[in-house]
Each structure stands twice: as C-alpha cells, then as structure tokens.
C-alpha cells in the first residue's frame, strides 16, 4: 500500500516536472532570443557616433571661409548616451522573467532527481519490510519538513509569474 502511494506520488511529481521542463526550455529559448535583440537598445549605437563625427568633419571641410589653420585639433564629443526608459523596463522585465523561468527548470530537475532517489532508497528489495518501513517513514518525514508538495504546487505559479513579466515587457 505504501509502495503504491509512493509510486503514484513520485510518478505525479515526475510528470509535472517533465511538463515544466518542456515548457521552460521552449520559453527560455524564446525569451533569450528576444533579449539578445532588445539588449542592443541599452548600448550606444556605433553608427550614431560615426555619423556625429562625420557630420563635424563635413562642416569643417565644407565651409570655405574657415582658414585651415583655425581647424581645432580636437573635435566635439558626441552627447552622452542614455538608454531610453522603455528599453530599461523591457529588458529588466524580460531578464527577470528569464531568471524565474530558469529557476523553475532547475527546481523541476531537482524534483525529478529527488523523486527517483526517493523511490530507489525507500523501496530496496534486499531489506526486510520492517527496515523498509522505517526508511520510508524517515524520508516521508523529510518530505513534510521540506514542504515538497508545496514546492511542486509553486512551480506552475512561478511559471505564470514569469509569463506575466514577459508579457508586461511586450
């Protein structure tokens, strides 16, 4: 009876973790691809800097009234770069979404490993039923102390939060 319950619990947790891992893998790939594109808005554009210097050089060389001796050796500096606020918000939300998503993947992987280990340790065929019952009771107490059923239920909530943050950044 206890073995059946343990097997059902572990199978349920592993199936939940499988679904979470598939989703997090696909979602992380999509978010990472979008972040790789949107992060460019946080950096100064080298083409803008080149265009600024070329425009200054053109103005100096195009004015025939300016004597060549009065051309300054140092050109003006381009205005300081400040990323747009929307770019900061979007990238912050998407990075946070990606971090939560990867945390879910890590927790789901740990959950799968724990479920396999739990079954392997609590159901060894070489021990007496009394010894196996004691081992199961010890590990069942650990499940309760670590709040593993709660963790299993929180993983989809974290995924929903990750999705919400991602869509907030769109």
PDB file of C-alpha atoms in Angstrom:
ATOM      1  CA  UNK A   1       0.000   0.000   0.000  1.00  0.00           C
ATOM      2  CA  UNK A   2       2.750   2.488   0.948  1.00  0.00           C
ATOM      3  CA  UNK A   3       4.752   1.491  -2.129  1.00  0.00           C
ATOM      4  CA  UNK A   4       1.759   2.180  -4.348  1.00  0.00           C
ATOM      5  CA  UNK A   5       1.248   5.613  -2.788  1.00  0.00           C
ATOM      6  CA  UNK A   6       4.944   6.427  -3.109  1.00  0.00           C
ATOM      7  CA  UNK A   7       4.974   5.303  -6.729  1.00  0.00           C
ATOM      8  CA  UNK A   8       1.905   7.412  -7.533  1.00  0.00           C
ATOM      9  CA  UNK A   9       3.366  10.450  -5.775  1.00  0.00           C
ATOM     10  CA  UNK A  10       6.738  10.123  -7.492  1.00  0.00           C
ATOM     11  CA  UNK A  11       5.151   9.495 -10.886  1.00  0.00           C
ATOM     12  CA  UNK A  12       2.885  12.532 -10.461  1.00  0.00           C
ATOM     13  CA  UNK A  13       5.827  14.725  -9.479  1.00  0.00           C
ATOM     14  CA  UNK A  14       7.948  13.457 -12.360  1.00  0.00           C
ATOM     15  CA  UNK A  15       5.162  14.105 -14.870  1.00  0.00           C
ATOM     16  CA  UNK A  16       4.656  17.614 -13.511  1.00  0.00           C
ATOM     17  CA  UNK A  17       8.386  18.223 -13.727  1.00  0.00           C
ATOM     18  CA  UNK A  18       8.506  16.846 -17.292  1.00  0.00           C
ATOM     19  CA  UNK A  19       5.840  19.291 -18.426  1.00  0.00           C
ATOM     20  CA  UNK A  20       7.542  22.164 -16.651  1.00  0.00           C
ATOM     21  CA  UNK A  21      10.912  21.299 -18.194  1.00  0.00           C
ATOM     22  CA  UNK A  22       9.495  21.163 -21.715  1.00  0.00           C
ATOM     23  CA  UNK A  23       7.738  24.490 -21.289  1.00  0.00           C
ATOM     24  CA  UNK A  24      10.685  26.214 -19.606  1.00  0.00           C
ATOM     25  CA  UNK A  25      13.052  25.031 -22.319  1.00  0.00           C
ATOM     26  CA  UNK A  26      10.918  26.433 -25.118  1.00  0.00           C
ATOM     27  CA  UNK A  27      10.027  29.608 -23.257  1.00  0.00           C
ATOM     28  CA  UNK A  28      13.626  30.279 -22.195  1.00  0.00           C
ATOM     29  CA  UNK A  29      14.809  29.938 -25.778  1.00  0.00           C
ATOM     30  CA  UNK A  30      12.199  32.419 -26.986  1.00  0.00           C
ATOM     31  CA  UNK A  31      12.889  34.947 -24.216  1.00  0.00           C
ATOM     32  CA  UNK A  32      16.663  34.651 -24.654  1.00  0.00           C
ATOM     33  CA  UNK A  33      16.331  35.297 -28.393  1.00  0.00           C
ATOM     34  CA  UNK A  34      14.244  38.406 -27.765  1.00  0.00           C
ATOM     35  CA  UNK A  35      16.575  39.641 -25.027  1.00  0.00           C
ATOM     36  CA  UNK A  36      19.554  39.251 -27.367  1.00  0.00           C
ATOM     37  CA  UNK A  37      17.847  41.632 -29.790  1.00  0.00           C
ATOM     38  CA  UNK A  38      16.406  44.097 -27.279  1.00  0.00           C
ATOM     39  CA  UNK A  39      19.621  44.480 -25.287  1.00  0.00           C
ATOM     40  CA  UNK A  40      21.046  46.461 -28.207  1.00  0.00           C
ATOM     41  CA  UNK A  41      18.852  49.371 -27.131  1.00  0.00           C
ATOM     42  CA  UNK A  42      20.834  49.629 -23.892  1.00  0.00           C
ATOM     43  CA  UNK A  43      24.139  50.296 -25.662  1.00  0.00           C
ATOM     44  CA  UNK A  44      25.228  53.314 -27.662  1.00  0.00           C
ATOM     45  CA  UNK A  45      24.957  52.764 -31.383  1.00  0.00           C
ATOM     46  CA  UNK A  46      28.392  52.967 -33.020  1.00  0.00           C
ATOM     47  CA  UNK A  47      26.783  54.181 -36.256  1.00  0.00           C
ATOM     48  CA  UNK A  48      25.358  57.206 -34.427  1.00  0.00           C
ATOM     49  CA  UNK A  49      28.817  58.064 -33.083  1.00  0.00           C
ATOM     50  CA  UNK A  50      30.368  57.693 -36.532  1.00  0.00           C
ATOM     51  CA  UNK A  51      27.640  59.844 -38.067  1.00  0.00           C
ATOM     52  CA  UNK A  52      28.236  62.537 -35.424  1.00  0.00           C
ATOM     53  CA  UNK A  53      31.978  62.721 -36.170  1.00  0.00           C
ATOM     54  CA  UNK A  54      31.460  62.612 -39.926  1.00  0.00           C
ATOM     55  CA  UNK A  55      28.961  65.485 -39.700  1.00  0.00           C
ATOM     56  CA  UNK A  56      31.502  67.553 -37.716  1.00  0.00           C
ATOM     57  CA  UNK A  57      34.273  66.817 -40.209  1.00  0.00           C
ATOM     58  CA  UNK A  58      31.965  67.681 -43.088  1.00  0.00           C
ATOM     59  CA  UNK A  59      31.014  71.016 -41.516  1.00  0.00           C
ATOM     60  CA  UNK A  60      34.679  71.905 -41.013  1.00  0.00           C
ATOM     61  CA  UNK A  61      35.730  70.952 -44.517  1.00  0.00           C
ATOM     62  CA  UNK A  62      32.653  72.263 -46.334  1.00  0.00           C
ATOM     63  CA  UNK A  63      32.956  75.883 -45.113  1.00  0.00           C
ATOM     64  CA  UNK A  64      35.443  77.617 -47.446  1.00  0.00           C
ATOM     65  CA  UNK A  65      35.580  80.739 -45.228  1.00  0.00           C
ATOM     66  CA  UNK A  66      37.306  78.902 -42.364  1.00  0.00           C
ATOM     67  CA  UNK A  67      41.096  79.045 -42.705  1.00  0.00           C
ATOM     68  CA  UNK A  68      42.780  75.665 -42.390  1.00  0.00           C
ATOM     69  CA  UNK A  69      44.967  76.914 -39.567  1.00  0.00           C
ATOM     70  CA  UNK A  70      41.944  77.542 -37.343  1.00  0.00           C
ATOM     71  CA  UNK A  71      40.626  73.953 -37.531  1.00  0.00           C
ATOM     72  CA  UNK A  72      40.681  72.617 -33.959  1.00  0.00           C
ATOM     73  CA  UNK A  73      42.731  69.528 -33.267  1.00  0.00           C
ATOM     74  CA  UNK A  74      40.055  68.098 -31.025  1.00  0.00           C
ATOM     75  CA  UNK A  75      36.551  67.632 -32.275  1.00  0.00           C
ATOM     76  CA  UNK A  76      33.481  67.974 -30.133  1.00  0.00           C
ATOM     77  CA  UNK A  77      32.419  64.887 -28.234  1.00  0.00           C
ATOM     78  CA  UNK A  78      29.119  63.240 -29.023  1.00  0.00           C
ATOM     79  CA  UNK A  79      26.349  63.750 -26.489  1.00  0.00           C
ATOM     80  CA  UNK A  80      26.457  61.235 -23.633  1.00  0.00           C
ATOM     81  CA  UNK A  81      24.409  58.116 -24.247  1.00  0.00           C
ATOM     82  CA  UNK A  82      21.383  57.466 -22.102  1.00  0.00           C
ATOM     83  CA  UNK A  83      19.276  54.421 -22.912  1.00  0.00           C
ATOM     84  CA  UNK A  84      15.564  55.040 -23.312  1.00  0.00           C
ATOM     85  CA  UNK A  85      13.450  54.258 -20.274  1.00  0.00           C
ATOM     86  CA  UNK A  86      11.295  51.798 -22.206  1.00  0.00           C
ATOM     87  CA  UNK A  87      14.406  49.781 -23.096  1.00  0.00           C
ATOM     88  CA  UNK A  88      15.447  49.634 -19.442  1.00  0.00           C
ATOM     89  CA  UNK A  89      11.970  48.485 -18.376  1.00  0.00           C
ATOM     90  CA  UNK A  90      11.560  45.921 -21.143  1.00  0.00           C
ATOM     91  CA  UNK A  91      14.971  44.388 -20.599  1.00  0.00           C
ATOM     92  CA  UNK A  92      14.536  44.356 -16.817  1.00  0.00           C
ATOM     93  CA  UNK A  93      11.199  42.562 -17.088  1.00  0.00           C
ATOM     94  CA  UNK A  94      12.495  40.084 -19.649  1.00  0.00           C
ATOM     95  CA  UNK A  95      15.686  39.313 -17.702  1.00  0.00           C
ATOM     96  CA  UNK A  96      13.640  38.776 -14.550  1.00  0.00           C
ATOM     97  CA  UNK A  97      11.262  36.536 -16.490  1.00  0.00           C
ATOM     98  CA  UNK A  98      14.191  34.533 -17.840  1.00  0.00           C
ATOM     99  CA  UNK A  99      15.754  34.187 -14.379  1.00  0.00           C
ATOM    100  CA  UNK A 100      12.488  32.921 -12.867  1.00  0.00           C
ATOM    101  CA  UNK A 101      11.990  30.547 -15.788  1.00  0.00           C
ATOM    102  CA  UNK A 102      15.472  29.079 -15.413  1.00  0.00           C
ATOM    103  CA  UNK A 103      14.914  28.758 -11.659  1.00  0.00           C
ATOM    104  CA  UNK A 104      11.769  26.743 -12.401  1.00  0.00           C
ATOM    105  CA  UNK A 105      13.761  24.490 -14.711  1.00  0.00           C
ATOM    106  CA  UNK A 106      16.367  23.942 -12.014  1.00  0.00           C
ATOM    107  CA  UNK A 107      13.752  23.163  -9.376  1.00  0.00           C
ATOM    108  CA  UNK A 108      11.932  20.784 -11.740  1.00  0.00           C
ATOM    109  CA  UNK A 109      15.176  18.937 -12.455  1.00  0.00           C
ATOM    110  CA  UNK A 110      15.924  18.678  -8.742  1.00  0.00           C
ATOM    111  CA  UNK A 111      12.391  17.425  -8.156  1.00  0.00           C
ATOM    112  CA  UNK A 112      12.826  14.683 -10.744  1.00  0.00           C
ATOM    113  CA  UNK A 113      16.115  13.610  -9.216  1.00  0.00           C
ATOM    114  CA  UNK A 114      14.635  13.643  -5.749  1.00  0.00           C
ATOM    115  CA  UNK A 115      11.612  11.536  -6.797  1.00  0.00           C
ATOM    116  CA  UNK A 116      13.845   8.918  -8.429  1.00  0.00           C
ATOM    117  CA  UNK A 117      16.128   8.819  -5.412  1.00  0.00           C
ATOM    118  CA  UNK A 118      13.181   8.614  -3.023  1.00  0.00           C
ATOM    119  CA  UNK A 119      11.842   5.531  -4.807  1.00  0.00           C
ATOM    120  CA  UNK A 120      15.247   3.912  -5.072  1.00  0.00           C
ATOM    121  CA  UNK A 121      16.079   4.392  -1.394  1.00  0.00           C
ATOM    122  CA  UNK A 122      12.676   3.680   0.150  1.00  0.00           C
ATOM    123  CA  UNK A 123      11.972   0.527  -1.887  1.00  0.00           C
ATOM    124  CA  UNK A 124      15.137  -1.562  -1.897  1.00  0.00           C
ATOM    125  CA  UNK A 125      14.278  -5.254  -2.325  1.00  0.00           C
ATOM    126  CA  UNK A 126      17.170  -6.513  -0.186  1.00  0.00           C
ATOM    127  CA  UNK A 127      15.873  -5.155   3.155  1.00  0.00           C
ATOM    128  CA  UNK A 128      13.200  -6.570   5.407  1.00  0.00           C
ATOM    129  CA  UNK A 129       9.741  -4.973   5.352  1.00  0.00           C
ATOM    130  CA  UNK A 130      10.359  -3.545   8.835  1.00  0.00           C
ATOM    131  CA  UNK A 131      13.589  -1.819   7.739  1.00  0.00           C
ATOM    132  CA  UNK A 132      11.931  -0.519   4.560  1.00  0.00           C
ATOM    133  CA  UNK A 133       9.027   0.884   6.602  1.00  0.00           C
ATOM    134  CA  UNK A 134      11.464   2.735   8.867  1.00  0.00           C
ATOM    135  CA  UNK A 135      13.336   4.141   5.873  1.00  0.00           C
ATOM    136  CA  UNK A 136      10.084   5.215   4.247  1.00  0.00           C
ATOM    137  CA  UNK A 137       8.919   6.900   7.447  1.00  0.00           C
ATOM    138  CA  UNK A 138      12.231   8.772   7.699  1.00  0.00           C
ATOM    139  CA  UNK A 139      12.009  10.033   4.122  1.00  0.00           C
ATOM    140  CA  UNK A 140       8.279  10.789   4.394  1.00  0.00           C
ATOM    141  CA  UNK A 141       9.071  12.981   7.384  1.00  0.00           C
ATOM    142  CA  UNK A 142      11.691  14.744   5.240  1.00  0.00           C
ATOM    143  CA  UNK A 143       9.086  15.318   2.523  1.00  0.00           C
ATOM    144  CA  UNK A 144       6.858  17.003   5.084  1.00  0.00           C
ATOM    145  CA  UNK A 145       9.654  19.060   6.646  1.00  0.00           C
ATOM    146  CA  UNK A 146      10.912  20.289   3.267  1.00  0.00           C
ATOM    147  CA  UNK A 147       7.355  21.046   2.125  1.00  0.00           C
ATOM    148  CA  UNK A 148       7.948  19.251  -1.169  1.00  0.00           C
ATOM    149  CA  UNK A 149       4.253  19.017  -2.110  1.00  0.00           C
ATOM    150  CA  UNK A 150       4.074  22.791  -1.685  1.00  0.00           C
ATOM    151  CA  UNK A 151       7.167  23.252  -3.889  1.00  0.00           C
ATOM    152  CA  UNK A 152       5.575  21.096  -6.584  1.00  0.00           C
ATOM    153  CA  UNK A 153       2.483  23.301  -6.480  1.00  0.00           C
ATOM    154  CA  UNK A 154       4.508  26.538  -6.530  1.00  0.00           C
ATOM    155  CA  UNK A 155       6.430  25.697  -9.723  1.00  0.00           C
ATOM    156  CA  UNK A 156       3.478  26.392 -12.066  1.00  0.00           C
ATOM    157  CA  UNK A 157       2.800  29.612 -10.152  1.00  0.00           C
ATOM    158  CA  UNK A 158       6.382  30.721 -10.769  1.00  0.00           C
ATOM    159  CA  UNK A 159       5.936  29.917 -14.446  1.00  0.00           C
ATOM    160  CA  UNK A 160       2.805  32.045 -14.524  1.00  0.00           C
ATOM    161  CA  UNK A 161       4.723  34.885 -12.895  1.00  0.00           C
ATOM    162  CA  UNK A 162       7.468  34.507 -15.482  1.00  0.00           C
ATOM    163  CA  UNK A 163       4.915  34.659 -18.301  1.00  0.00           C
ATOM    164  CA  UNK A 164       3.261  37.705 -16.741  1.00  0.00           C
ATOM    165  CA  UNK A 165       6.592  39.543 -16.532  1.00  0.00           C
ATOM    166  CA  UNK A 166       7.426  38.628 -20.112  1.00  0.00           C
ATOM    167  CA  UNK A 167       4.085  39.845 -21.442  1.00  0.00           C
ATOM    168  CA  UNK A 168       4.381  43.007 -19.340  1.00  0.00           C
ATOM    169  CA  UNK A 169       7.552  43.782 -21.256  1.00  0.00           C
ATOM    170  CA  UNK A 170       5.918  43.497 -24.679  1.00  0.00           C
TER     171      UNK A 170
END
